[in-house]
Amino acid sequence: MNLRIAVEKKQGSFLLQVNAEVSGERIGIFGQSGSGKSTLVHLISGLLQPDRGEIYLDDECLFSSGKGVNLSPERRRIAIVFQQAMLFPHLSVKANLLYGYRRCRTENRRIRPETLIALLKLEPLMKRGVHNLSGGEKQRVALGRAVLANPRLLLMDEPLSALDDTLRFQIIPYLKSVSEEFGIPYLFISHSILEMQLMADRIVVISCGRMAEPTTPDQLARNSMAQSPKGYLNLLHLSGPVQNNGLYAYPWGLNTLLISDGEPTGSSLFELSSRDIILFKKHPDAISARNLLECTVTEMFDSEGRVGIVLSVEGEKLVAEIVRSAAKELEIRVGSTLFAAIKASSFRKLA
Amino acid sequence: MMLIPEDIAAIWLSLKVALTATVLALPFGFALAWLIVFRQFRGKVVLEVLVNLPLTLPPVVIGFFLLLLLGKNGWIGKVLDASGVPIIFTWKAAVIASATVGFPLLVRSIRLGMESIDQQLIEASRSLGAAWYDTVATIILPLSLRGIMAGSLLMFARSLGEFGATIIVAGNIPGITQTIPLAIYDYASSPSSVTMALSLCLVSVLISVVVLFVHELLGKKLDRRSAL
């Protein structure tokens, strides 16, 4: 998918001025509230008309003030998943799911309702009224409804913001799997760096109505490390734990990580804040933290007074965060060997 | 309670006029409410003022304007007269008078219903491939049903009680244009007909109570349906 957008839109005193070209299947649009993300969603989907400019999706002109083109929303084939599920309250779950499908031209119907219902595990919900669904179920139906419209592009406008953490990480695999399974590219809009790390390959940062050059989720997490309350979040997909004195021992590369908040079986996703890693220059003799890893510094980066230390632990990567004076005192350089201590309780299970 | 054939005729005529006025006004009321709620255009305020004007004007004034418009020398009256469709002093004039006076109430209720629809539901529908008229039919219409129903009943009730505008454009001809309020007015003018007036008043109260009951019951039914 290639999206080229160069538009201007004034709304009251707010001016959105965007000029960007992004390519990829999983694109994130990151910005704080009031940055213009929602306006951008409206402009791309055709629900709002730019004052001037052009919008091209895969070489098809969606809007051009110069050429006098303005494709109506229903002809753009861009479906939106909103923050709230926005299911039609007067329709059944089935009628909601098929709303877009029924309006999609036969030649564009690539995705069959049965396949999608199976993938999103919607079968048990089909006979229930939309008012009898939980928040997560509603969002799954909303996602299904958007996908069944067989869009060329999915706009996910903060689809996880209204959900609590547990539900959020239950929905993420669904969001990713529908896009992968059916080959629908998406724009994922959010103000959460963690969601960006999990959902996007390329990220465009928008602030005060302006867009910056595309970046990667890792770079975004590094840039925001000092400001973010949890620092840089290391995400670890771990599986096959062995129970060990009340802790879970997960294999991680050639090492083993001891984690308190694990699952007896299967695979889990953990987050580890860069601030929960303590670095030692020499091997500490006795330490209460259950994980002590010998590692090599492969990279160092600055983030507003803090120093991010990229560590290689037998091929696996971790990012630790220290203040500049500590980096100086410990004489940390690329290539230095350090010991990283991590408490078993510092790993937070996300899913 | 005592009702003579003329009274029965007045009751039927009242119901016929109120029903016709409401049914005729409904599509226009819906379209205007939709314009006001969902469309941005120049002169919207002027339109809103015009729609609401009959609410504040004395009905007699409206009747007088209608008379000027529909009378033999009026813009519309001339055309109708030429095509052989007399309006003034027929029950059709009573329908037009009722429709004009009750229209703002209808539009107001439908507007309230439409304004309570979450804008994102409409956006969802459009982004799922529905053209604007499709969205109007499948999302806006069903979701403003409560407002439409409330407005229709309100307008129906207002039409039943219409007096000022009706007497000017339709007159007070028993059996032809005499509705319940006009008949009561006739009876009330002569002291000997107090009982007759009272009987028609009772009928009026009865119809109003039925209308209000229907309003409540339908409202509850719609609430239940949307809560399912």
XYZ file of C-alpha atoms in Angstrom:
579
model
C 0.000 0.000 0.000
C 1.227 3.436 -0.841
C -0.451 6.511 0.582
C 0.515 9.934 -0.627
C -1.084 12.792 1.196
C -0.399 16.490 0.853
C -3.304 18.433 2.282
C -4.277 21.433 4.328
C -7.335 21.687 6.521
C -8.262 24.514 8.825
C -10.693 23.846 11.638
C -11.240 26.868 13.828
C -7.789 27.891 15.020
C -6.316 24.454 14.291
C -4.430 24.012 11.044
C -3.559 20.548 9.789
C -0.772 20.691 7.238
C 0.396 17.315 6.100
C 2.782 16.302 3.366
C 3.875 12.688 3.542
C 4.226 9.497 1.590
C 4.104 6.184 3.406
C 4.424 2.681 2.050
C 3.887 -0.600 3.825
C 1.200 -2.890 5.103
C 1.274 -2.000 8.795
C 1.640 1.713 9.278
C 1.291 3.504 12.583
C 0.247 7.095 13.048
C 1.423 8.270 16.414
C 0.411 11.461 18.147
C -0.936 12.848 21.377
C -4.580 13.904 21.607
C -5.219 17.135 19.774
C -2.357 16.470 17.367
C -4.688 16.076 14.380
C -4.844 12.269 14.153
C -8.625 12.154 14.006
C -8.798 14.918 11.427
C -6.355 12.937 9.330
C -8.555 9.818 9.569
C -11.529 11.879 8.423
C -9.606 13.361 5.521
C -8.288 10.019 4.289
C -11.672 8.321 4.567
C -13.457 11.174 2.822
C -15.661 12.077 5.776
C -14.029 15.493 5.787
C -12.910 17.488 2.789
C -9.468 19.125 2.797
C -9.277 22.827 2.003
C -6.674 22.038 -0.641
C -4.217 19.370 -1.633
C -4.145 15.800 -2.872
C -4.630 12.316 -1.485
C -3.524 9.268 -3.482
C -3.962 5.649 -2.451
C -1.948 3.240 -4.632
C -1.921 5.739 -7.511
C -5.674 6.250 -7.369
C -6.646 9.844 -6.736
C -9.050 10.056 -3.791
C -8.950 13.813 -3.567
C -7.378 16.578 -5.578
C -8.389 20.188 -5.287
C -6.430 20.923 -8.469
C -8.180 18.275 -10.554
C -11.520 18.768 -8.829
C -11.628 15.141 -7.627
C -13.320 14.216 -4.364
C -14.301 10.559 -4.113
C -17.209 10.063 -1.720
C -16.489 7.912 1.377
C -18.468 4.933 0.089
C -16.419 4.842 -3.104
C -13.029 4.998 -1.386
C -13.325 1.516 0.127
C -11.547 2.584 3.298
C -13.174 1.074 6.390
C -12.743 2.512 9.861
C -12.539 0.774 13.230
C -13.359 3.417 15.822
C -12.349 3.777 19.451
C -15.861 2.788 20.490
C -17.205 -0.175 18.532
C -20.025 1.934 17.031
C -22.213 -1.061 16.250
C -25.578 -0.100 14.820
C -27.865 -0.452 17.857
C -30.991 -1.274 15.861
C -29.381 -4.147 13.963
C -28.440 -7.669 15.044
C -24.830 -8.815 15.288
C -25.237 -10.585 11.939
C -26.781 -7.538 10.227
C -23.975 -5.391 11.632
C -21.347 -7.784 10.307
C -22.906 -7.907 6.857
C -23.659 -4.171 6.568
C -20.571 -3.402 4.530
C -20.446 -6.807 2.821
C -23.902 -6.303 1.318
C -22.835 -2.948 -0.047
C -19.611 -4.251 -1.539
C -19.602 -4.973 -5.289
C -19.587 -8.683 -6.049
C -16.261 -8.506 -7.877
C -14.618 -6.947 -4.798
C -15.876 -9.573 -2.353
C -12.685 -11.456 -1.587
C -13.430 -12.238 2.053
C -16.235 -14.669 2.823
C -18.311 -14.028 5.942
C -17.906 -17.666 7.117
C -14.106 -17.456 6.977
C -14.046 -14.238 8.933
C -16.579 -15.397 11.513
C -14.387 -18.436 12.145
C -11.182 -16.383 12.338
C -12.602 -13.858 14.798
C -14.487 -16.579 16.707
C -17.757 -14.705 16.271
C -20.056 -17.712 15.901
C -21.248 -17.714 19.556
C -22.118 -14.007 19.299
C -24.255 -14.253 16.175
C -27.525 -14.843 17.936
C -26.968 -12.234 20.644
C -28.196 -8.651 20.450
C -25.498 -6.010 20.101
C -26.438 -4.695 23.538
C -25.541 -7.994 25.161
C -21.899 -8.007 24.124
C -18.923 -7.102 26.286
C -16.549 -4.304 25.246
C -14.054 -6.722 23.698
C -16.762 -8.676 21.871
C -18.222 -5.475 20.469
C -14.823 -4.429 19.183
C -14.340 -7.845 17.552
C -17.700 -7.495 15.770
C -16.766 -3.947 14.712
C -13.479 -5.237 13.326
C -15.302 -8.039 11.503
C -17.792 -5.569 10.079
C -15.011 -3.355 8.752
C -13.081 -6.287 7.249
C -16.190 -7.775 5.599
C -16.682 -4.520 3.702
C -13.610 -5.817 1.801
C -11.760 -2.516 2.069
C -8.513 -1.609 0.346
C -7.317 -0.029 3.560
C -8.350 -0.319 7.196
C -8.169 2.782 9.348
C -7.894 1.786 12.984
C -8.594 4.948 14.950
C -7.425 4.166 18.487
C -9.382 0.895 18.461
C -7.894 -0.240 21.770
C -8.152 2.957 23.807
C -11.579 2.193 25.244
C -10.550 -1.303 26.368
C -8.806 -2.298 29.578
C -5.330 -3.849 29.410
C -6.469 -7.462 29.465
C -8.926 -6.964 26.621
C -6.505 -4.819 24.697
C -3.954 -7.601 24.424
C -6.682 -10.094 23.592
C -7.790 -7.957 20.630
C -4.322 -7.198 19.219
C -3.788 -10.713 17.788
C -7.162 -10.439 16.034
C -6.293 -7.065 14.541
C -3.025 -8.415 13.228
C -4.371 -11.726 12.024
C -7.218 -10.300 9.917
C -4.819 -7.963 8.190
C -2.281 -10.742 7.548
C -4.813 -13.415 6.625
C -6.744 -11.287 4.159
C -3.906 -9.043 3.032
C -5.550 -5.772 4.052
C -3.065 -3.009 4.827
C -3.855 -0.804 7.790
C -3.169 2.554 9.305
C -3.076 2.148 13.053
C -3.680 5.384 14.903
C -2.748 5.604 18.560
C -1.030 7.612 21.265
C 0.444 4.502 22.884
C 4.052 3.639 22.088
C 3.472 0.078 23.251
C 0.616 -0.351 20.771
C 2.826 1.114 18.058
C 5.568 -1.390 18.893
C 3.076 -4.236 18.688
C 1.063 -3.146 15.659
C 3.219 -1.151 13.246
C 6.296 -1.602 11.040
C 6.565 2.036 10.006
C 5.409 5.028 11.990
C 4.543 8.572 11.136
C 4.540 10.947 14.075
C 2.007 13.751 13.966
C 2.098 16.687 16.339
C 0.358 20.073 16.258
C -1.079 19.314 12.832
C 2.308 18.518 11.241
C 3.756 15.189 10.213
C 7.371 14.168 10.657
C 9.367 11.808 8.413
C 8.403 8.139 8.808
C 10.331 6.269 11.479
C 10.389 2.791 13.037
C 8.596 1.722 16.237
C 11.966 1.074 17.861
C 13.227 4.543 17.006
C 9.997 6.073 18.335
C 10.364 4.139 21.597
C 13.979 5.279 21.883
C 13.120 8.927 21.202
C 10.373 8.929 23.803
C 12.304 6.923 26.413
C 13.047 9.821 28.766
C 9.518 11.249 28.602
C 7.582 8.019 28.783
C 6.627 7.011 32.348
C 7.871 3.471 31.770
C 10.937 4.374 29.752
C 11.717 2.109 26.815
C 9.584 -1.018 26.843
C 11.392 -4.246 25.990
C 8.883 -6.710 24.587
C 9.644 -10.384 25.049
C 7.707 -13.224 23.460
C 8.521 -16.191 25.658
C 7.242 -19.739 25.669
C 7.702 -23.176 27.197
C 8.186 -22.272 30.860
C 9.312 -24.679 33.591
C 8.075 -24.061 37.124
C 10.942 -23.402 39.460
C 10.489 -22.576 43.179
C 7.297 -20.620 42.583
C 8.797 -18.829 39.595
C 8.543 -19.560 35.903
C 11.773 -20.278 34.087
C 11.447 -19.251 30.433
C 14.146 -20.090 27.919
C 15.387 -16.881 26.267
C 18.063 -17.434 23.648
C 20.788 -19.409 25.427
C 19.746 -17.969 28.791
C 16.855 -18.566 31.119
C 14.683 -15.816 32.553
C 13.011 -16.268 35.917
C 9.660 -14.539 35.989
C 7.090 -14.400 38.795
C 4.041 -13.496 36.721
C 4.131 -16.336 34.177
C 1.716 -18.872 32.758
C 2.233 -22.600 33.417
C 2.039 -23.423 29.704
C 2.040 -21.826 26.297
C 3.589 -18.609 25.138
C 3.217 -15.178 26.679
C 4.176 -11.633 25.898
C 6.026 -9.698 28.594
C 7.066 -6.105 28.879
C 10.170 -5.040 30.734
C 10.856 -1.393 31.385
C 14.333 -0.133 30.547
C 14.330 1.387 34.036
C 13.997 -1.989 35.724
C 17.378 -3.184 34.497
C 20.303 -2.491 36.844
C 23.757 -2.560 35.305
C 26.946 -3.713 37.030
C 30.457 -3.232 35.747
C 31.655 -6.379 37.563
C 29.906 -9.562 38.581
C 28.128 -8.868 41.885
C 28.704 -11.675 44.362
C 25.330 -11.830 45.961
C 22.181 -10.251 44.633
C 18.472 -10.624 45.366
C 17.379 -10.086 41.754
C 16.736 -13.495 40.210
C 18.137 -12.698 36.805
C 21.767 -11.774 36.263
C 22.831 -11.694 32.656
C 26.254 -11.118 31.183
C 25.921 -8.833 28.200
C 27.776 -6.647 25.729
C 26.941 -3.054 24.876
C 26.197 -2.864 21.153
C 24.848 0.657 20.911
C 24.218 3.734 23.019
C 21.712 6.515 22.378
C 20.691 9.759 24.014
C 17.165 10.626 25.032
C 16.902 13.996 26.752
C 19.590 13.555 29.393
C 19.122 9.802 29.729
C 21.295 7.245 28.041
C 19.835 4.173 26.430
C 22.162 1.183 26.486
C 21.424 -1.475 23.887
C 22.638 -4.776 25.288
C 23.287 -7.991 23.464
C 22.658 -11.036 25.613
C 23.825 -14.068 23.660
C 22.235 -12.658 20.527
C 19.080 -11.425 22.235
C 18.535 -7.690 22.637
C 17.578 -5.588 25.666
C 17.514 -1.834 26.174
C 18.490 -0.478 29.594
C 18.296 3.140 30.686
C 20.659 5.024 32.940
C 21.421 8.648 33.668
C 24.352 10.249 31.907
C 26.494 10.525 35.044
C 26.142 6.789 35.659
C 27.255 6.066 32.101
C 30.308 8.234 32.668
C 31.194 6.741 36.053
C 30.894 3.176 34.800
C 32.812 4.132 31.659
C 30.283 2.392 29.498
C 31.180 2.246 25.822
C 30.109 0.223 22.846
C 31.780 -3.158 23.334
C 31.871 -2.953 27.159
C 30.887 -6.071 29.036
C 28.275 -5.524 31.745
C 26.059 -7.521 34.041
C 22.342 -6.779 33.928
C 20.262 -7.588 36.996
C 16.518 -7.921 36.608
C 14.036 -8.819 39.334
C 11.679 -11.696 38.551
C 8.774 -9.373 39.367
C 9.841 -6.698 36.878
C 8.403 -8.597 33.931
C 4.775 -7.646 33.314
C 2.712 -10.157 31.446
C 0.690 -8.481 28.683
C -0.897 -11.494 27.046
C -73.230 12.719 27.064
C -75.211 13.847 24.034
C -73.954 13.826 20.442
C -76.032 14.781 17.411
C -75.086 13.730 13.823
C -73.340 17.079 13.238
C -71.122 16.397 16.257
C -70.226 12.950 14.960
C -69.384 14.555 11.613
C -67.199 17.115 13.405
C -65.366 14.344 15.287
C -64.706 12.369 12.099
C -63.641 15.483 10.257
C -61.257 16.455 13.066
C -59.641 13.019 12.971
C -59.483 13.057 9.171
C -57.962 16.537 9.042
C -55.426 15.827 11.796
C -54.375 12.515 10.256
C -54.079 13.897 6.716
C -52.136 16.940 7.933
C -49.714 14.743 9.883
C -49.187 12.217 7.091
C -48.669 14.975 4.524
C -46.254 16.905 6.734
C -44.146 13.873 7.759
C -41.853 13.543 4.704
C -41.283 17.296 4.602
C -40.668 17.407 8.349
C -38.148 14.569 8.100
C -36.349 16.154 5.160
C -36.164 19.563 6.837
C -34.969 18.112 10.147
C -32.292 16.177 8.244
C -31.203 19.335 6.418
C -30.959 21.301 9.645
C -29.144 18.589 11.625
C -26.776 17.083 9.075
C -26.120 19.646 6.374
C -24.123 22.838 6.454
C -25.360 25.525 4.100
C -25.850 29.258 3.846
C -29.085 30.607 5.197
C -29.573 27.728 7.627
C -30.542 30.133 10.399
C -33.146 31.767 8.164
C -34.614 28.352 7.407
C -34.741 27.485 11.115
C -36.511 30.765 11.898
C -39.017 30.187 9.098
C -39.745 26.634 10.257
C -40.306 27.770 13.819
C -42.289 30.900 12.980
C -45.743 29.269 13.205
C -44.860 28.256 16.773
C -44.685 31.857 17.919
C -47.140 33.557 15.569
C -50.819 33.744 16.602
C -52.674 31.058 14.570
C -55.042 33.747 13.333
C -52.117 35.522 11.696
C -51.071 32.288 10.007
C -54.668 31.792 8.875
C -54.722 35.245 7.424
C -51.475 34.703 5.507
C -52.780 31.404 4.218
C -55.962 33.123 3.105
C -53.908 35.654 1.176
C -51.877 32.858 -0.380
C -54.681 30.421 -1.129
C -57.494 32.874 -1.793
C -58.819 33.571 -5.300
C -56.210 36.284 -5.877
C -53.345 34.581 -3.991
C -50.289 33.120 -5.771
C -51.295 29.555 -5.138
C -55.038 30.210 -5.108
C -54.948 31.556 -8.654
C -53.275 28.427 -9.999
C -55.581 26.126 -8.073
C -58.635 28.062 -9.111
C -57.584 27.861 -12.765
C -57.139 24.098 -12.508
C -60.531 23.781 -10.872
C -59.366 22.727 -7.400
C -60.989 24.974 -4.822
C -59.202 25.009 -1.485
C -60.586 27.834 0.589
C -63.583 26.849 2.745
C -63.091 23.140 2.113
C -61.700 20.504 4.484
C -58.446 20.670 2.475
C -57.946 24.225 3.739
C -58.360 22.927 7.287
C -55.623 20.338 6.519
C -53.267 23.046 5.254
C -53.970 25.231 8.289
C -53.329 22.338 10.686
C -50.222 21.236 8.821
C -48.741 24.743 8.929
C -49.430 25.285 12.609
C -48.277 21.824 13.731
C -45.212 21.623 11.437
C -42.663 23.208 13.826
C -43.588 20.705 16.541
C -43.005 17.828 14.129
C -39.652 19.160 12.926
C -38.528 19.892 16.480
C -39.181 16.346 17.680
C -37.547 14.719 14.664
C -34.572 17.037 15.083
C -34.143 16.018 18.707
C -34.257 12.386 17.622
C -31.661 12.959 14.912
C -29.380 15.002 17.145
C -29.172 12.118 19.588
C -27.650 9.855 16.923
C -23.906 9.435 17.411
C -22.144 11.058 14.452
C -19.718 8.141 14.322
C -22.556 5.711 13.533
C -23.198 7.737 10.420
C -19.489 7.872 9.634
C -19.237 4.104 10.146
C -22.096 3.551 7.737
C -20.550 5.794 5.081
C -17.113 4.206 5.392
C -18.741 0.763 5.067
C -19.925 1.661 1.595
C -23.321 3.278 2.138
C -24.151 6.330 0.011
C -25.721 9.263 1.867
C -29.298 8.289 0.975
C -28.573 4.705 2.011
C -27.348 5.989 5.389
C -30.483 8.120 5.719
C -32.702 5.109 5.064
C -30.839 2.461 7.048
C -29.314 4.380 9.968
C -30.825 7.846 10.433
C -34.463 6.895 9.797
C -34.606 3.886 12.146
C -32.576 5.621 14.853
C -34.764 8.719 14.833
C -37.962 6.675 14.860
C -38.750 7.745 18.402
C -38.506 11.411 17.490
C -40.601 10.836 14.365
C -43.268 9.068 16.368
C -43.310 11.658 19.145
C -43.430 14.482 16.606
C -46.254 12.875 14.637
C -48.393 12.353 17.711
C -47.665 15.855 18.935
C -48.614 17.258 15.579
C -51.716 15.084 15.405
C -52.817 16.344 18.834
C -52.045 19.956 17.911
C -54.059 19.555 14.689
C -57.040 18.245 16.623
C -57.069 21.446 18.624
C -56.412 23.825 15.732
C -58.862 26.721 15.724
C -57.530 30.155 14.792
C -56.026 29.432 11.393
C -58.740 26.923 10.481
C -61.668 29.248 11.072
C -60.129 31.821 8.747
C -59.234 29.585 5.790
C -61.862 26.860 6.148
C -64.688 28.701 7.850
C -67.075 26.964 10.228
C -69.479 25.085 7.977
C -71.227 22.226 9.835
C -70.667 18.896 8.137
C -68.078 20.346 5.744
C -65.367 22.221 7.599
C -66.581 22.202 11.179
C -64.055 20.392 13.392
C -64.467 19.719 17.153
C -63.040 23.061 18.360
C -65.190 24.989 15.879
C -68.315 23.095 16.945
C -67.527 23.746 20.613
C -67.077 27.429 19.760
C -70.530 27.413 18.149
C -72.155 25.713 21.141
C -70.379 27.924 23.646
C -71.773 31.017 21.954
C -75.336 30.039 22.859
C -76.139 29.508 26.590
C -78.671 26.749 25.816
C -76.038 24.424 24.353
C -73.716 24.064 27.336
C -74.376 20.311 27.583
C -73.642 19.855 23.914
C -70.392 21.808 24.286
C -69.462 19.745 27.322
C -70.074 16.489 25.431
C -67.697 17.504 22.670
C -65.185 18.673 25.274
C -65.329 15.212 26.796
C -64.733 13.646 23.392
C -61.757 15.976 23.001
C -60.331 14.918 26.358
C -60.878 11.268 25.457
C -59.040 11.534 22.139
C -56.179 13.424 23.797
C -55.847 10.777 26.503
C -55.785 8.011 23.868
C -53.125 9.877 21.870
C -50.968 10.337 24.970
C -51.383 6.674 25.902
C -50.355 5.562 22.429
C -47.356 7.894 22.695
C -46.249 6.346 25.993
C -46.846 2.773 24.882
C -45.054 3.166 21.559
C -42.197 4.964 23.317
C -41.801 2.093 25.772
C -41.943 -0.448 22.968
C -39.228 1.374 21.033
C -37.096 1.683 24.176
C -37.441 -2.040 24.777
C -36.467 -2.801 21.216
C -33.372 -0.634 21.379
C -32.414 -2.194 24.724
C -32.462 -5.727 23.307
